[in-house]
mmCIF file of C-alpha atoms and ligand atoms in Angstrom:
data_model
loop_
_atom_site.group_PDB
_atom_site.id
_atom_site.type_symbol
_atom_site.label_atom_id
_atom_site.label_comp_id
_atom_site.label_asym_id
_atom_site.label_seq_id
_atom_site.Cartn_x
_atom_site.Cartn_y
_atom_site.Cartn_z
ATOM 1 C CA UNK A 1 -18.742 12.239 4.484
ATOM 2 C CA UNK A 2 -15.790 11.540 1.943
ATOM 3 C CA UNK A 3 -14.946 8.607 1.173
ATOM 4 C CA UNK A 4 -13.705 9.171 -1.990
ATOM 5 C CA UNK A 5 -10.252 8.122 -1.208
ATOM 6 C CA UNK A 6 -7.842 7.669 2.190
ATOM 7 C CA UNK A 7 -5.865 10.721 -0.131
ATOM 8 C CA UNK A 8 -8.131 13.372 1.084
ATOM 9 C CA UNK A 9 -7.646 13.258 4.720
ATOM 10 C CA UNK A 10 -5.621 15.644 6.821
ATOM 11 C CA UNK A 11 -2.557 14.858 8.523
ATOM 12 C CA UNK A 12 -3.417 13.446 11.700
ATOM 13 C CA UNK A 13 -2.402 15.266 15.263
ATOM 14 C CA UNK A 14 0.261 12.948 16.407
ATOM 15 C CA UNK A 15 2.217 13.349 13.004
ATOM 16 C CA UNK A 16 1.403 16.900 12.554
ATOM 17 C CA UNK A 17 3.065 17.458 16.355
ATOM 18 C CA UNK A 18 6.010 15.324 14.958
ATOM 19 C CA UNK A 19 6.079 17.530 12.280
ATOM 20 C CA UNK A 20 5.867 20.547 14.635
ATOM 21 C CA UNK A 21 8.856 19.284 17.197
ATOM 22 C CA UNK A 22 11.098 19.518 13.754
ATOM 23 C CA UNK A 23 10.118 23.239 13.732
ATOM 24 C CA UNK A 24 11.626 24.112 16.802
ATOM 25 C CA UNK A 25 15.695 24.379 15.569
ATOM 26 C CA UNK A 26 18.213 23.751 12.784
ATOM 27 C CA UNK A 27 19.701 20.159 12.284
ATOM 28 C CA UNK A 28 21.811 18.601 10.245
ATOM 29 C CA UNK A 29 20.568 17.807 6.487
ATOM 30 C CA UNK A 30 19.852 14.890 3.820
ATOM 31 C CA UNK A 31 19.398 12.522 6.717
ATOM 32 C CA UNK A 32 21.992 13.272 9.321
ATOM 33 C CA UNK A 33 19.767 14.082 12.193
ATOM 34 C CA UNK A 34 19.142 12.317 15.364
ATOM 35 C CA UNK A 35 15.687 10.898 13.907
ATOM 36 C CA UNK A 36 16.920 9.755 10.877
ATOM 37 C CA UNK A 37 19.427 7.593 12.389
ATOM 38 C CA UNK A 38 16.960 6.212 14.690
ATOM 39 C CA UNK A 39 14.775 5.026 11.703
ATOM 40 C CA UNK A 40 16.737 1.635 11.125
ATOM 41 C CA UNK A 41 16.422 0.314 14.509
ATOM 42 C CA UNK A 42 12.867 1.473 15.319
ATOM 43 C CA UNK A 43 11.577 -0.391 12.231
ATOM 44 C CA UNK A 44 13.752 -3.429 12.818
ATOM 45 C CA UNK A 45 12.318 -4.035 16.086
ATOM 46 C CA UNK A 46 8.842 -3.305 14.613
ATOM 47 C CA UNK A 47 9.446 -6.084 12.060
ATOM 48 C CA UNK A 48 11.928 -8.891 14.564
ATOM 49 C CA UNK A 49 14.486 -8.463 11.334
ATOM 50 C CA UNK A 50 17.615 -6.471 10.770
ATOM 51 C CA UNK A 51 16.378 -3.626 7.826
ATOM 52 C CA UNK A 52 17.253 -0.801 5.914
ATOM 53 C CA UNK A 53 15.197 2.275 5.771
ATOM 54 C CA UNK A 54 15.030 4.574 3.269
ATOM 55 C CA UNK A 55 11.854 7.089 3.630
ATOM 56 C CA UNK A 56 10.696 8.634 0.546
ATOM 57 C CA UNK A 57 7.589 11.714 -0.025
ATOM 58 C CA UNK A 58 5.436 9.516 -2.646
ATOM 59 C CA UNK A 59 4.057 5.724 -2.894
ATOM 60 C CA UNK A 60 5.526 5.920 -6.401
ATOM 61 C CA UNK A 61 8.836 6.599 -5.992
ATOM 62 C CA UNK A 62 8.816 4.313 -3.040
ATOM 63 C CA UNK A 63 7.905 1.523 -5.179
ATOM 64 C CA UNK A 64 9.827 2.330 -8.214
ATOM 65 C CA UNK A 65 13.143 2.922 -6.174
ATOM 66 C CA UNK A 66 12.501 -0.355 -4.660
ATOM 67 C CA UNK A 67 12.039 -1.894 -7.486
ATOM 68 C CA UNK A 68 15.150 -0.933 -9.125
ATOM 69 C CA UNK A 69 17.025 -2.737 -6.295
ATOM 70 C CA UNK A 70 15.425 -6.578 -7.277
ATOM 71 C CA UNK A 71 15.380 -5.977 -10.939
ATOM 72 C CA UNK A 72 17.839 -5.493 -14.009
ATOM 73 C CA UNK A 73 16.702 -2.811 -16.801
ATOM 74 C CA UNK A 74 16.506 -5.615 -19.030
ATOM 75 C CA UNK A 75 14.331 -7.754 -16.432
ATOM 76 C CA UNK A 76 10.557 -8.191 -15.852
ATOM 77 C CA UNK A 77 8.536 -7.674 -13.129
ATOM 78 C CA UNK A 78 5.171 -9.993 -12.702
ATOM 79 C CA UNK A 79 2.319 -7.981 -11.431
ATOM 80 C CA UNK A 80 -1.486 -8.353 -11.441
ATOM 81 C CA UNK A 81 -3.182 -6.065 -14.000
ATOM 82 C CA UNK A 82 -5.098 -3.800 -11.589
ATOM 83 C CA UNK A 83 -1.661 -3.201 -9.767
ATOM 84 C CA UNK A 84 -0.689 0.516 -8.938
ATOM 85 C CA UNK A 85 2.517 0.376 -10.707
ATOM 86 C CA UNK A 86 1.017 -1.476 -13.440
ATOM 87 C CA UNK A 87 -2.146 1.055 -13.661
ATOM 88 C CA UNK A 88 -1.732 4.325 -11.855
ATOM 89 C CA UNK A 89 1.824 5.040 -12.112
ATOM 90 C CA UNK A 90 2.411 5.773 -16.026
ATOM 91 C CA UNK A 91 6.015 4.502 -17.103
ATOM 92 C CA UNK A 92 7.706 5.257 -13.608
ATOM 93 C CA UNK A 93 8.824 1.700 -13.563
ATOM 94 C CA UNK A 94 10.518 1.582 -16.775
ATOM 95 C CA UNK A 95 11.715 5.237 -16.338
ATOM 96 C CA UNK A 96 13.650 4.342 -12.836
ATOM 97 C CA UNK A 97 15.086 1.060 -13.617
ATOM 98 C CA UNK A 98 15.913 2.064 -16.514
ATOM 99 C CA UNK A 99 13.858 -0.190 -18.751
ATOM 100 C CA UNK A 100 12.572 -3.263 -16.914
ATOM 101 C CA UNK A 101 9.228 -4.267 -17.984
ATOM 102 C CA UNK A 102 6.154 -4.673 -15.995
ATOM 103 C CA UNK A 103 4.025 -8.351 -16.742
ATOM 104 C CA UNK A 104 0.579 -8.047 -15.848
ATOM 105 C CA UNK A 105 -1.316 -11.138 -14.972
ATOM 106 C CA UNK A 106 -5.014 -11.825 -13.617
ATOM 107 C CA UNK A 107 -6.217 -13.235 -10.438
ATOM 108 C CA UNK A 108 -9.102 -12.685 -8.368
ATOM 109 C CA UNK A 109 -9.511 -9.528 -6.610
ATOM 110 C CA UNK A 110 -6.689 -8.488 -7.380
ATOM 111 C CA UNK A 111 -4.372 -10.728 -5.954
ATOM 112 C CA UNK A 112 -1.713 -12.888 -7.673
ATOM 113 C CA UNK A 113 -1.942 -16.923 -6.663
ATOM 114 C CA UNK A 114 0.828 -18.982 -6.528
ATOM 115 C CA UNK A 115 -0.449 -21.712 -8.375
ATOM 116 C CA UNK A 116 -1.404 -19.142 -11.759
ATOM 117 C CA UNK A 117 1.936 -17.344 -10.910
ATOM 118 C CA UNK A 118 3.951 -21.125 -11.328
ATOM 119 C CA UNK A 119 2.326 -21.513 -14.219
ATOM 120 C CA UNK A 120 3.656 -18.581 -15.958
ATOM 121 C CA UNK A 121 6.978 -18.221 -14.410
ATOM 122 C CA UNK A 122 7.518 -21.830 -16.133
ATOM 123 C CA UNK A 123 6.152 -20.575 -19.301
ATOM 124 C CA UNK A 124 8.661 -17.833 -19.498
ATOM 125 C CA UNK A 125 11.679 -19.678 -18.707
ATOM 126 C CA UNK A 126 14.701 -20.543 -21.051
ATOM 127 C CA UNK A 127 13.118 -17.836 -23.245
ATOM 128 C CA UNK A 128 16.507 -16.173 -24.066
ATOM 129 C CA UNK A 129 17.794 -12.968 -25.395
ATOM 130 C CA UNK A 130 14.880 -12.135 -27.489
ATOM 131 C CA UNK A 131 12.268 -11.971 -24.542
ATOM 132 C CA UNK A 132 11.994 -10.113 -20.899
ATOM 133 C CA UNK A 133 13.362 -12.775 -18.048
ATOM 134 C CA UNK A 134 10.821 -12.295 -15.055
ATOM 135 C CA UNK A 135 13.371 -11.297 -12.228
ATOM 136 C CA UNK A 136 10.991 -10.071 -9.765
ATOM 137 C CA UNK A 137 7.428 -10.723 -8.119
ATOM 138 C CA UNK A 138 5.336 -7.634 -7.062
ATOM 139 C CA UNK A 139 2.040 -7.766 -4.708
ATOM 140 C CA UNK A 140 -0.108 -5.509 -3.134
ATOM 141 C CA UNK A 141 -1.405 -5.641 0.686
ATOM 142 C CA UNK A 142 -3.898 -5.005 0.468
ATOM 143 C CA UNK A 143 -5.034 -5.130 -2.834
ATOM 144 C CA UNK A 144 -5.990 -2.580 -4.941
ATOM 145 C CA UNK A 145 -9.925 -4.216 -5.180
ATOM 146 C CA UNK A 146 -8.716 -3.945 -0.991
ATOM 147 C CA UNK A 147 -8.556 -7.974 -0.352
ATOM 148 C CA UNK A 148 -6.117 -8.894 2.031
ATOM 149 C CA UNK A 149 -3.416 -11.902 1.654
ATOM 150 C CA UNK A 150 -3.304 -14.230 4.369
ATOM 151 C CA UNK A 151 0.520 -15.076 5.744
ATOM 152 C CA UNK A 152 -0.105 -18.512 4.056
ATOM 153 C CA UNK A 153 -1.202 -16.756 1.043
ATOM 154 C CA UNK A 154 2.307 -14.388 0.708
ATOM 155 C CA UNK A 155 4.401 -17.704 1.691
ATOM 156 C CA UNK A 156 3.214 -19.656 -0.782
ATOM 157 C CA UNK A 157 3.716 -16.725 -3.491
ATOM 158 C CA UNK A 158 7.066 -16.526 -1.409
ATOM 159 C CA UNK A 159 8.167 -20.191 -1.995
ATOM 160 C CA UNK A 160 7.789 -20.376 -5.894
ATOM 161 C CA UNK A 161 9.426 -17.316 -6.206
ATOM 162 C CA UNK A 162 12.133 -19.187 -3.824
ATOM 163 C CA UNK A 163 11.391 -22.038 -6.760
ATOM 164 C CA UNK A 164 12.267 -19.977 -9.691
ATOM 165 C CA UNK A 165 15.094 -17.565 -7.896
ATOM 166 C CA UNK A 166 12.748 -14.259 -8.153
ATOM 167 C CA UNK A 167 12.927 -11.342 -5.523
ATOM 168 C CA UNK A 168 9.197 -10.815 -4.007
ATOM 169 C CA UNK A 169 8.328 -6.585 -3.701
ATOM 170 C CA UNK A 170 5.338 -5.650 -1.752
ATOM 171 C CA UNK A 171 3.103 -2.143 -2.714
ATOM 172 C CA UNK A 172 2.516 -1.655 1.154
ATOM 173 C CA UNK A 173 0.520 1.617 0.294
ATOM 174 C CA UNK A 174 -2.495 -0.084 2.768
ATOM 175 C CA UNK A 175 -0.163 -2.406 4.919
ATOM 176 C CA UNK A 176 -1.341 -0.792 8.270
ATOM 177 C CA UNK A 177 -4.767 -2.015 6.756
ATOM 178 C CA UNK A 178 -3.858 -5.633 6.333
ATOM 179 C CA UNK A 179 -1.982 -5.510 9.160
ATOM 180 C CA UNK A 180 -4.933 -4.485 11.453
ATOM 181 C CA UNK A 181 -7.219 -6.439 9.600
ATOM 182 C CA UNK A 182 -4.898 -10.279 9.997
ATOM 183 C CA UNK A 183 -4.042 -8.900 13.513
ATOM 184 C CA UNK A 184 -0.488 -10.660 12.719
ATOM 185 C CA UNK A 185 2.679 -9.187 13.722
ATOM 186 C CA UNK A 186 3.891 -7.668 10.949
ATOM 187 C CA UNK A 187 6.999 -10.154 10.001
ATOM 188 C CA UNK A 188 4.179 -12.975 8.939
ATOM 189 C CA UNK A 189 3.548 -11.134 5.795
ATOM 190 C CA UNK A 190 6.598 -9.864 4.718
ATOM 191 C CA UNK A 191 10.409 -11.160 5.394
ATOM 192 C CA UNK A 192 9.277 -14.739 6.746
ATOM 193 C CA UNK A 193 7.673 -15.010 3.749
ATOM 194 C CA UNK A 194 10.167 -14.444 1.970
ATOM 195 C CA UNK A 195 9.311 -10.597 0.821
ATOM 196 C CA UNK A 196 12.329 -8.987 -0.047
ATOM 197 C CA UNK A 197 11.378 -4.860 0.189
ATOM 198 C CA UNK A 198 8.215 -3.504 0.989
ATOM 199 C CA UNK A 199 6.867 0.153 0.458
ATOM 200 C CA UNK A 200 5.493 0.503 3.608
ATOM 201 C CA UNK A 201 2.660 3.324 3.879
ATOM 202 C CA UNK A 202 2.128 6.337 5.575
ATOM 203 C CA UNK A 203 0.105 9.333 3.723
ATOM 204 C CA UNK A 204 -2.974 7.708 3.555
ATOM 205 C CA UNK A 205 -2.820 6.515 6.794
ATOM 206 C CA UNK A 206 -2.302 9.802 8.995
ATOM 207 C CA UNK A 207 0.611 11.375 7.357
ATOM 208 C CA UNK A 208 1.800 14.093 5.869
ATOM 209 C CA UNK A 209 3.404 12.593 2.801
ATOM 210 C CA UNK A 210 5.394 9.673 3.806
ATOM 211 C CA UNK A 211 6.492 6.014 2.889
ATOM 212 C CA UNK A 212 9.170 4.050 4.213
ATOM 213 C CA UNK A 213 11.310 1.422 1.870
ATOM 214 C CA UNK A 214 11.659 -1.262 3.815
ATOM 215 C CA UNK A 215 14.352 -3.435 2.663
ATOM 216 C CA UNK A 216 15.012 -6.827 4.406
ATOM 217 C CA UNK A 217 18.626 -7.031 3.151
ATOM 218 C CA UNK A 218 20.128 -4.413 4.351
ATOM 219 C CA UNK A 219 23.285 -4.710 1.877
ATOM 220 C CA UNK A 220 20.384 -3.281 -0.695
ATOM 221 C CA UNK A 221 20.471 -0.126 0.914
ATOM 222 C CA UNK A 222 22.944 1.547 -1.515
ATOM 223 C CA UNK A 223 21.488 0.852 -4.451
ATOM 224 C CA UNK A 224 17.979 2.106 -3.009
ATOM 225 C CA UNK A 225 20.284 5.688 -1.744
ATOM 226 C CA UNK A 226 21.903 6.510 -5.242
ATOM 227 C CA UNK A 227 18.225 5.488 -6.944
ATOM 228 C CA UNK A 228 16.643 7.625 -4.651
ATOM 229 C CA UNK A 229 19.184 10.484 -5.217
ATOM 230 C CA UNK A 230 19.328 10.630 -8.877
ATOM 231 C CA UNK A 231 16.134 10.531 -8.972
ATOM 232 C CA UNK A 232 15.737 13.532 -7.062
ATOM 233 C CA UNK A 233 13.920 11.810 -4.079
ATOM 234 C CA UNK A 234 16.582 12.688 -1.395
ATOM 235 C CA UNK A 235 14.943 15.607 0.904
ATOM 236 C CA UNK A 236 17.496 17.980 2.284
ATOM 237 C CA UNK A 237 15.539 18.383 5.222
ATOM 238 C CA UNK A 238 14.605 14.850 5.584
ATOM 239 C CA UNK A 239 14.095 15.344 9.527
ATOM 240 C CA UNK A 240 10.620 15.829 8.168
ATOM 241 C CA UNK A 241 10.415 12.347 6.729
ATOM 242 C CA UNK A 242 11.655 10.654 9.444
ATOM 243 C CA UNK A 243 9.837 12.489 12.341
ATOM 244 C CA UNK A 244 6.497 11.385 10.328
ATOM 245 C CA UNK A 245 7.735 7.591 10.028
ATOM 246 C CA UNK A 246 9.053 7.787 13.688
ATOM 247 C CA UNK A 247 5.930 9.126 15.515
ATOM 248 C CA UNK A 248 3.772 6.469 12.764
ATOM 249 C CA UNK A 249 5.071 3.454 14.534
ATOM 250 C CA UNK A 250 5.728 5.190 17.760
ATOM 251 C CA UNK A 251 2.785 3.547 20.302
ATOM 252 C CA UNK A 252 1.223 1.476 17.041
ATOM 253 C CA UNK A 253 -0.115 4.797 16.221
ATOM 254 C CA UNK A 254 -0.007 2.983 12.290
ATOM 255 C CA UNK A 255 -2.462 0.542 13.299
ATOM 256 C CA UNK A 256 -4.761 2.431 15.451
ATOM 257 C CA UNK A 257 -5.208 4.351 12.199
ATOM 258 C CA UNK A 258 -5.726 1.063 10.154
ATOM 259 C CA UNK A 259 -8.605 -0.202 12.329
ATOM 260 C CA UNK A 260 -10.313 2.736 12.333
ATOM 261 C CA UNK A 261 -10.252 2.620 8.892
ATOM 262 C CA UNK A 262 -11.391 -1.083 8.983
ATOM 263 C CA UNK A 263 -14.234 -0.855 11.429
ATOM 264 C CA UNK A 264 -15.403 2.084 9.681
ATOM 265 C CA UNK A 265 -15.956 0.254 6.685
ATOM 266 C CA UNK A 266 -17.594 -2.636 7.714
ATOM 267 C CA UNK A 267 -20.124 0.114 9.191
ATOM 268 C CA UNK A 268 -19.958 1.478 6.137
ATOM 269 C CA UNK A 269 -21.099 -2.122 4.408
ATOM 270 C CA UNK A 270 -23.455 -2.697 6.674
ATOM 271 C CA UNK A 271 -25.118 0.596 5.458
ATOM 272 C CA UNK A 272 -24.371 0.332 1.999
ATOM 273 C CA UNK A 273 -26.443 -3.435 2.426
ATOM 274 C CA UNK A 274 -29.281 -2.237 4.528
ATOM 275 C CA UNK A 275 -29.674 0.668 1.762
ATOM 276 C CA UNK A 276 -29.432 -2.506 -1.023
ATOM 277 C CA UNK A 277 -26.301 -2.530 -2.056
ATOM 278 C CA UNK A 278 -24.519 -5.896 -2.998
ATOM 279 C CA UNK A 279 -21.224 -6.050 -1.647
ATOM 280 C CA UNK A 280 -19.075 -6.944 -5.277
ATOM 281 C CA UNK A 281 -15.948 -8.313 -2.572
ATOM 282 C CA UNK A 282 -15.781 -8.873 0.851
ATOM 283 C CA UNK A 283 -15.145 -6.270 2.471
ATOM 284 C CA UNK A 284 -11.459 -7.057 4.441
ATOM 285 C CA UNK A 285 -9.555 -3.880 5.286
ATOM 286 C CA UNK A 286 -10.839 0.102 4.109
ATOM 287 C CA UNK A 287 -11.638 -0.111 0.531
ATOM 288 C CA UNK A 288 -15.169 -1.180 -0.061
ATOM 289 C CA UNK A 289 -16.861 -2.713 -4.162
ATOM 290 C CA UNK A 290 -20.363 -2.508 -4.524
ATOM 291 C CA UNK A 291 -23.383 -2.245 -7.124
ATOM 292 C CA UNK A 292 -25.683 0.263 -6.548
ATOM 293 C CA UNK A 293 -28.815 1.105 -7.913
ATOM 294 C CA UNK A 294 -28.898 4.450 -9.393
ATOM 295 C CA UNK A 295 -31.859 5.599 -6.817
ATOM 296 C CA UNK A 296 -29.590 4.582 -3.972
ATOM 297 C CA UNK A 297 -26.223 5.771 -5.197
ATOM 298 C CA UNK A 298 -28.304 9.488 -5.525
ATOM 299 C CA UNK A 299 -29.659 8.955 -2.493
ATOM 300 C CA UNK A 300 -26.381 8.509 -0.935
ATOM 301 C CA UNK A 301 -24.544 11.502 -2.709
ATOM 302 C CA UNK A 302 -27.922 13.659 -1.405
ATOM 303 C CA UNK A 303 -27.311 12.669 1.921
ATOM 304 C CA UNK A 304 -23.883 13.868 1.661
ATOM 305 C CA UNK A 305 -21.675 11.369 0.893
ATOM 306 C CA UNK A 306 -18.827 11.287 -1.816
ATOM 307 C CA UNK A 307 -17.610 8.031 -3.491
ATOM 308 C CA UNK A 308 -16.242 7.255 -6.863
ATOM 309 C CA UNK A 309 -18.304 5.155 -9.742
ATOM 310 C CA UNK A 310 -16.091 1.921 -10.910
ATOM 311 C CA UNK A 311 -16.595 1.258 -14.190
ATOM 312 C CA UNK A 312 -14.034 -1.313 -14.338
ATOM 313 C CA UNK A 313 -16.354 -3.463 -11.756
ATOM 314 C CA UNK A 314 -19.471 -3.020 -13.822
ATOM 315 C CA UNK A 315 -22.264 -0.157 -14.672
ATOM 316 C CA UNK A 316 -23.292 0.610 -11.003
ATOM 317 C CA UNK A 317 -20.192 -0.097 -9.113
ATOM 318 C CA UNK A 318 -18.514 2.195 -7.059
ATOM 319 C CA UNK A 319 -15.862 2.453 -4.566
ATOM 320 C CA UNK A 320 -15.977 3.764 -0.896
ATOM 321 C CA UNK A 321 -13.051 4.277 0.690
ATOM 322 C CA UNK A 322 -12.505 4.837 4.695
ATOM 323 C CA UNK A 323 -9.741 6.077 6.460
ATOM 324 C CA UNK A 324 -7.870 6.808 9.870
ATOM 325 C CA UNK A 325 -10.304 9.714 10.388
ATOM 326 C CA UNK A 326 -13.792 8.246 8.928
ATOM 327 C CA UNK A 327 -16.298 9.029 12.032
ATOM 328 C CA UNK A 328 -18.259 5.402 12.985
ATOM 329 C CA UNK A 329 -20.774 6.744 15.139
ATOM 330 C CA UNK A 330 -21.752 9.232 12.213
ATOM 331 C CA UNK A 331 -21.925 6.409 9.769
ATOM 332 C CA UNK A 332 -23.739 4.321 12.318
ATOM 333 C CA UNK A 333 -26.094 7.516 12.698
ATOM 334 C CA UNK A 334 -26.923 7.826 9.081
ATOM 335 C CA UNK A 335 -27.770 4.469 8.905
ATOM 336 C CA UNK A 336 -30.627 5.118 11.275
ATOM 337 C CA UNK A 337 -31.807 7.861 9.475
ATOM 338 C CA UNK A 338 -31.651 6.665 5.980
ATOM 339 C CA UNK A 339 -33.514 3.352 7.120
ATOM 340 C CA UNK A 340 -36.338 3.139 5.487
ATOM 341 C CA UNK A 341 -36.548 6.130 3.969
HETATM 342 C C1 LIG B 18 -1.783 0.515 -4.121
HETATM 343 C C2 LIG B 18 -1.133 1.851 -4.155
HETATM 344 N N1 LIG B 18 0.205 1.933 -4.248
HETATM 345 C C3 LIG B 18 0.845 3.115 -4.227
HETATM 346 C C4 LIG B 18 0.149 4.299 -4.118
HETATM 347 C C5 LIG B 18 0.930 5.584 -3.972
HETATM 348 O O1 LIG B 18 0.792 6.485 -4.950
HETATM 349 P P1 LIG B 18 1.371 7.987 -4.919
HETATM 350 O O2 LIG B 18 2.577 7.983 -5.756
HETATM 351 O O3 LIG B 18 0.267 8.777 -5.480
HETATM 352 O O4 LIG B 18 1.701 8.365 -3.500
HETATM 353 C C6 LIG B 18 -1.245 4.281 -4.094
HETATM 354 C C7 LIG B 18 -2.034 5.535 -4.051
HETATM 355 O O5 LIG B 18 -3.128 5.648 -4.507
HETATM 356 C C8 LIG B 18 -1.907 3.016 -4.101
HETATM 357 O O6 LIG B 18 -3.248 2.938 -4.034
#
């Protein structure tokens, strides 16, 4: 069992027949096809709000093209240290908006609070010339230590950054996750309150390599075209994009992914406790933190399972990670057998 990371799945069969209906004929390139143009009102319904889409292959460029539509090159974006685009996406930021500078600050797993966040959007105003004006607010949901904001949680973050006149991106890499795991409809965490553009996720979810921008101001949708052009992010056969995305949301398909994920990994924690394992965070959506003892983390890796070590967390952390794909009853099975043993 691998639960490494939700990037070693397989496509799932819904998208990969999605992708297979796009094999059957020519049509029209960079975005002119039928299913393209069908992208902007699927996901408006979806989310009760007028958007533009603008599907992209990689969470990166989804983020950093988003990004460069809510931030000047001489801006700052505020960001929890463990974020993705802080952590795992070398200078992207600075290389697509042309300079503007990410500002890491802590929280608990992972999460920015509004009440830290006032506190240092006050401390860096009237700073002038000489210092990096935060323009922008980024979050991920879920987090990257996989904790899940609450819709109170994202409005409050929402309202000071309504306070201070910042924009408000979410990393939606694992939104299906949160999604499935508030059982909210999908608006409560993002434009009513007050997100401006969301990457919203697809590859690690069931697809091929997908991820919609979502942007809640349509107007924006320009800006996020040329980035995405000359940046060399525009597919010529983009058909492929936007079957993915459309068969994702077709019949919630995106969230009966998600809470597979979920329920697998609470199975998952209840193993990982029986075995003795102390859960380091509660376990919310499909990335689990716990301390193993070296015995048990060998014992696990015998019995066939893969997982990362976390150093960052401590000696004998690791991370398990489930996905659209991870098989309950065999997790529920190996629990049996490892009881005890
Ligand atoms: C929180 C988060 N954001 C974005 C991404 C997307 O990254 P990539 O550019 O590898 O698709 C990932 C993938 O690991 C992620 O975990």
């Amino acid at each position: 069992m691998n639960f490494a990371s939700d990037n070693v799945t397989p496509v799932c069969p819904e998208i990969q027949a999605a992708i297979d209906a796009q094999c059957q004929g020519n049509a029209p390139a960079y975005g002119g096809d039928d299913v393209s143009a069908s992208l902007d009102r699927a996901f408006s319904d979806l989310f009760d709000h007028e958007v533009a889409v603008v599907p992209v292959s990689t969470g990166t460029a989804a983020n950093c093209i988003s990004l460069t539509t809510l931030v000047s090159p001489y801006g700052g974006i505020v960001c929890h240290h463990e974020a993705h685009i802080n952590e795992d996406e070398s200078t992207a930021v600075a290389h697509f908006t042309g300079g503007a500078k990410l500002l890491p600050i802590d929280g608990p797993a992972a999460k920015l609070e509004a009440a830290a966040l006032s506190t240092y959007l006050e401390s860096r105003a009237d700073r002038g010339v000489h210092s990096v004006t935060p323009e922008c607010v980024a979050v991920t949901q879920s987090t990257e230590l996989g904790a899940v904001y609450s819709p109170d949680e994202i409005g409050a973050i929402g309202a000071i950054c309504k306070q201070f006149n910042k924009r408000l991106f979410m990393d939606g890499a694992r939104f299906a996750n949160a999604v499935a795991a508030l059982n909210c409809p999908p608006a409560d965490i993002t434009w009513k309150a007050g997100v401006d553009a969301l990457s919203f996720g697809g590859t690690k979810n069931g697809a091929m390599a997908v991820e919609a921008i979502i942007l809640f101001d349509p107007a924006r949708r320009a800006e996020a075209e040329q980035a995405r052009k000359r940046s060399g992010h525009l597919l010529s056969k983009h058909r492929y994009l936007a079957g993915q995305l459309a068969a994702y949301i077709d019949n919630d398909l995106w969230l009966k992914n998600a809470r597979n994920a979920n329920s697998a990994a609470q199975a998952l924690a209840t193993l990982l406790t029986d075995q003795g394992g102390q859960m380091l965070l509660a376990p919310q959506a499909n990335e689990l933190f716990v301390a193993l003892p070296d015995t048990i983390a060998q014992k696990l890796r015998d019995a066939g399972m893969l997982f990362y070590s976390w150093p960052s967390l401590g000696t004998n952390a690791y991370r398990f990670v489930t996905a659209w794909n991870s098989d309950i009853n065999a997790i529920n099975a190996l629990k049996t057998r490892l009881h005890g043993l």
